[in-house]
Amino acid sequence: MMNLILVGPPGSGKGTQAKMLVDKYNIPQISTGDILREAVKEGSPLGKQAKDFMDKGALLPDEVVIGIIEERLKKPDCKGGFILDGFPRTVAQAEALGAILDKMDLKIEYLINIEIDDEELLKRLTGRRTCRKCGKGYHVVFDPPKNKDVCNKCKGELYQRDDDKEDTIKSRLKVYHQQTAPVVEFYQKKNTSRAINGLGKIDEVFQRITDIIERG
Ligand code: AP5
Ligand code: MG
């Protein structure tokens, strides 16, 4: 049973690392960003509400994302553990998560905090491409696909996220420092927070994360 939180600024590698953890440990990735982008694509009421916030690089209201997570954690695939990617992002979300998990008699083993400076993030986000079909992430320079704009795994088309424009990236970084950084302190007090260096090759960062999972 392994319940993890991946936290880190936009572009730190949460999604990239979460997908590798899914393959290694066979537990689901729960990404609020992915869930919201899916809703935007479907044009559901949630998606219509989410789009404005996301395009501005602002967070959705806490109660909206808390509701999404509460439903998602009840699904049977979470029974053997889960990886939260992009949630909680405010102290209020962290408190609500604690209450939800208490009710389910579950707890977070580790919050893994991927540390990295803003300069590197801008390079990563402006070059990011994502598969429309399976969601796998790429980077035009750091992790290019074998064929331009085609997913190695499923041959889906690669696209650039709407919020990966320089202005929006800057807003997302600001929001991270103001609203999400305090979440790390929240888990530090509970002694479940572990910081790792987010710089280096994707495999090197992955090794740092699995070291924590396997050795504490
Ligand atoms: P979300 O989708 O969570 O975006 P984010 O936090 O800004 O993070 P990203 O997905 O941009 O980065 P990542 O850390 O996953 O990096 P990745 O692995 O892709 O949220 C989007 C929006 O949804 C929010 O702005 C908000 O509006 C809303 N939202 C979501 N959750 C919410 C919540 N809880 N509450 C309220 N609102 C919420 O990597 C980035 C790039 O770098 C890729 O190209 C990758 O190939 C490359 N890369 C990765 N690792 C390396 C490496 N080691 N070296 C070189 N390149 C690398
Ligand atoms: Mg992501």
XYZ file of C-alpha atoms and ligand atoms in Angstrom:
274
model
C 0.000 0.000 0.000
C 1.620 3.210 -1.105
C -0.087 6.581 -1.174
C 2.116 9.328 -2.553
C 1.898 13.008 -3.358
C 4.155 14.541 -6.007
C 4.508 18.262 -5.584
C 6.659 20.753 -7.413
C 6.388 23.821 -9.600
C 4.969 23.645 -13.137
C 7.432 21.765 -15.315
C 9.279 20.122 -12.426
C 8.447 16.682 -13.848
C 5.445 15.566 -11.773
C 3.590 14.117 -14.755
C 6.708 12.551 -16.295
C 7.705 10.870 -13.031
C 4.140 9.875 -12.075
C 3.757 7.949 -15.342
C 7.003 6.072 -14.659
C 5.816 5.239 -11.127
C 2.538 3.916 -12.564
C 4.521 1.495 -14.742
C 6.832 0.405 -11.932
C 4.387 0.057 -9.049
C 1.093 -0.515 -10.832
C -0.851 2.132 -8.957
C -2.860 4.909 -10.635
C -1.744 8.487 -11.274
C -4.373 10.975 -10.173
C -3.632 14.266 -11.890
C -6.155 17.045 -11.295
C -4.648 18.914 -14.261
C -5.253 15.918 -16.565
C -8.799 15.456 -15.239
C -9.560 19.138 -15.857
C -8.026 19.143 -19.362
C -10.158 16.099 -20.184
C -13.259 17.984 -18.974
C -12.317 21.003 -21.114
C -11.958 18.731 -24.151
C -15.377 17.177 -23.523
C -16.948 20.606 -23.006
C -18.658 19.471 -19.775
C -19.891 22.067 -17.227
C -16.735 21.427 -15.194
C -14.635 21.941 -18.297
C -16.362 25.235 -19.097
C -15.704 26.456 -15.575
C -12.093 25.224 -15.586
C -10.968 26.752 -18.874
C -10.859 30.402 -17.743
C -8.881 29.579 -14.633
C -6.438 27.371 -16.509
C -5.870 29.847 -19.333
C -4.995 32.487 -16.749
C -2.719 30.120 -14.862
C -4.917 30.501 -11.771
C -6.136 27.740 -9.456
C -9.728 26.530 -9.516
C -11.739 27.006 -6.296
C -10.695 24.505 -3.629
C -14.158 22.958 -3.260
C -14.264 22.020 -6.939
C -10.997 20.072 -6.966
C -11.613 18.588 -3.512
C -14.901 17.154 -4.813
C -13.112 15.649 -7.824
C -10.473 13.997 -5.619
C -12.983 12.660 -3.131
C -14.863 10.867 -5.918
C -11.691 9.626 -7.580
C -10.199 8.128 -4.408
C -13.317 5.988 -3.923
C -12.666 4.093 -7.159
C -11.466 0.512 -6.672
C -8.180 1.016 -8.539
C -6.953 3.181 -5.617
C -7.154 0.295 -3.153
C -3.503 -0.687 -3.597
C -2.232 2.887 -3.481
C -2.178 6.002 -5.656
C 0.006 8.879 -6.824
C -1.456 12.359 -6.481
C -0.003 14.691 -9.131
C -0.961 18.350 -8.777
C -3.131 17.939 -5.665
C -3.160 19.287 -2.959
C -2.082 22.718 -4.154
C -3.289 24.849 -1.249
C -3.219 24.300 2.505
C -7.036 24.117 2.457
C -6.807 21.267 -0.083
C -4.227 19.499 2.091
C -6.502 19.765 5.135
C -9.475 18.471 3.156
C -7.414 15.568 1.829
C -6.452 14.672 5.400
C -10.129 14.549 6.382
C -11.072 12.424 3.335
C -8.266 9.940 4.017
C -9.105 9.757 7.735
C -12.653 8.755 6.819
C -11.255 6.030 4.549
C -8.709 4.960 7.176
C -5.829 5.782 4.830
C -2.756 7.982 5.071
C -0.093 9.576 2.908
C 3.271 7.790 3.114
C 5.348 10.487 1.451
C 4.991 13.854 -0.135
C 7.832 14.059 -2.625
C 8.809 17.630 -3.277
C 10.625 18.085 -6.598
C 12.869 21.118 -6.179
C 14.046 23.100 -9.176
C 14.677 26.711 -10.119
C 12.352 28.833 -12.251
C 14.829 29.358 -15.094
C 14.984 25.638 -15.946
C 11.185 25.376 -15.766
C 10.647 27.929 -18.489
C 12.894 25.919 -20.859
C 11.053 22.731 -20.040
C 7.557 24.117 -20.453
C 8.076 26.034 -23.665
C 9.418 22.830 -25.300
C 6.849 20.426 -23.874
C 4.651 18.339 -26.161
C 1.940 15.942 -24.983
C 0.197 13.047 -26.723
C -3.470 13.745 -27.389
C -4.307 10.058 -27.189
C -2.361 8.567 -24.253
C -1.117 11.703 -22.459
C 2.574 10.785 -22.564
C 4.826 13.845 -22.283
C 7.806 14.772 -24.457
C 10.217 17.640 -24.870
C 11.444 18.874 -28.240
C 15.063 18.970 -26.990
C 15.308 17.013 -23.700
C 13.050 14.079 -24.579
C 12.104 14.190 -28.260
C 9.797 11.641 -29.904
C 11.301 9.325 -32.565
C 9.142 10.974 -35.237
C 8.281 14.656 -35.011
C 4.901 15.274 -33.343
C 4.074 11.545 -33.183
C 3.858 9.583 -29.909
C 6.389 6.707 -29.638
C 3.968 4.648 -27.610
C 0.606 4.949 -29.383
C 1.321 6.977 -32.565
C -1.063 9.689 -31.306
C -0.575 13.317 -32.322
C 1.525 15.542 -30.031
C 0.235 18.984 -29.071
C 1.345 21.999 -27.069
C -0.694 22.844 -23.963
C -2.667 26.112 -24.065
C -1.177 27.227 -20.753
C 2.446 26.713 -21.885
C 2.780 30.298 -23.135
C 5.405 32.446 -21.474
C 2.930 34.839 -19.785
C 0.763 32.029 -18.422
C 3.829 30.101 -17.253
C 4.919 33.157 -15.242
C 1.482 33.364 -13.577
C 1.562 29.637 -12.778
C 4.994 29.996 -11.163
C 3.787 32.906 -9.066
C 0.736 30.948 -7.949
C 2.993 28.028 -7.079
C 5.264 30.090 -4.838
C 2.374 31.859 -3.116
C -0.208 29.110 -2.713
C 1.457 25.717 -3.124
C 4.841 26.126 -1.404
C 3.030 26.286 2.012
C 1.648 22.789 1.325
C 5.200 21.437 1.637
C 5.528 22.999 5.092
C 2.207 21.442 6.046
C 3.616 17.945 5.349
C 7.004 18.815 6.844
C 5.222 19.218 10.157
C 3.815 15.722 9.753
C 7.281 14.418 8.907
C 6.148 12.922 5.603
C 7.795 15.473 3.312
C 10.914 14.461 1.334
C 12.722 16.884 -0.958
C 14.569 15.764 -4.082
C 16.635 17.606 -6.650
C 14.584 17.879 -9.863
C 17.600 18.674 -12.053
C 19.317 15.987 -14.073
C 18.209 13.295 -16.475
C 14.658 11.960 -16.227
C 16.008 8.539 -15.121
C 18.237 10.106 -12.471
C 15.295 11.977 -10.963
C 13.276 8.750 -11.047
C 16.034 6.943 -9.135
C 15.917 9.619 -6.415
C 12.174 9.076 -6.044
C 12.325 5.280 -5.928
C 15.150 5.491 -3.371
C 12.776 7.337 -1.056
C 9.941 4.898 -1.685
C 12.140 1.905 -1.022
C 14.366 3.230 1.742
C 12.310 5.983 3.351
P -1.222 20.914 -13.951
O -1.614 20.155 -15.139
O -1.033 20.213 -12.673
O 0.073 21.764 -14.316
P 1.348 22.242 -13.480
O 1.357 22.057 -12.018
O 1.562 23.618 -13.945
O 2.446 21.234 -13.861
P 2.796 20.759 -15.289
O 1.886 19.645 -15.686
O 2.921 21.919 -16.188
O 4.289 20.210 -15.033
P 4.815 18.795 -14.564
O 5.481 18.981 -13.245
O 3.782 17.741 -14.676
O 5.969 18.584 -15.638
P 6.107 17.514 -16.819
O 6.395 16.170 -16.243
O 5.017 17.639 -17.795
O -2.312 22.064 -13.708
C -2.765 22.869 -14.763
C -3.854 23.819 -14.269
O -4.982 23.070 -13.789
C -3.481 24.734 -13.098
O -2.789 25.887 -13.543
C -4.859 25.025 -12.500
O -5.521 25.998 -13.267
C -5.578 23.701 -12.662
N -5.420 22.810 -11.493
C -4.802 21.592 -11.489
N -4.800 21.054 -10.262
C -5.416 21.946 -9.451
C -5.691 21.974 -8.059
N -5.319 20.963 -7.239
N -6.337 23.048 -7.551
C -6.736 24.071 -8.355
N -6.493 24.111 -9.677
C -5.831 23.060 -10.227
O 7.486 18.024 -17.492
C 7.539 19.275 -18.172
C 8.456 19.171 -19.398
O 9.799 18.924 -18.987
C 8.122 18.026 -20.368
O 8.362 18.471 -21.657
C 9.101 16.903 -19.979
O 9.413 16.091 -21.086
C 10.315 17.713 -19.536
N 11.077 17.068 -18.464
C 10.585 16.377 -17.387
N 11.592 15.946 -16.604
C 12.751 16.396 -17.181
C 14.145 16.285 -16.838
N 14.549 15.625 -15.735
N 15.041 16.877 -17.657
C 14.646 17.535 -18.786
N 13.351 17.669 -19.157
C 12.417 17.118 -18.364
Mg 1.729 17.700 -15.196
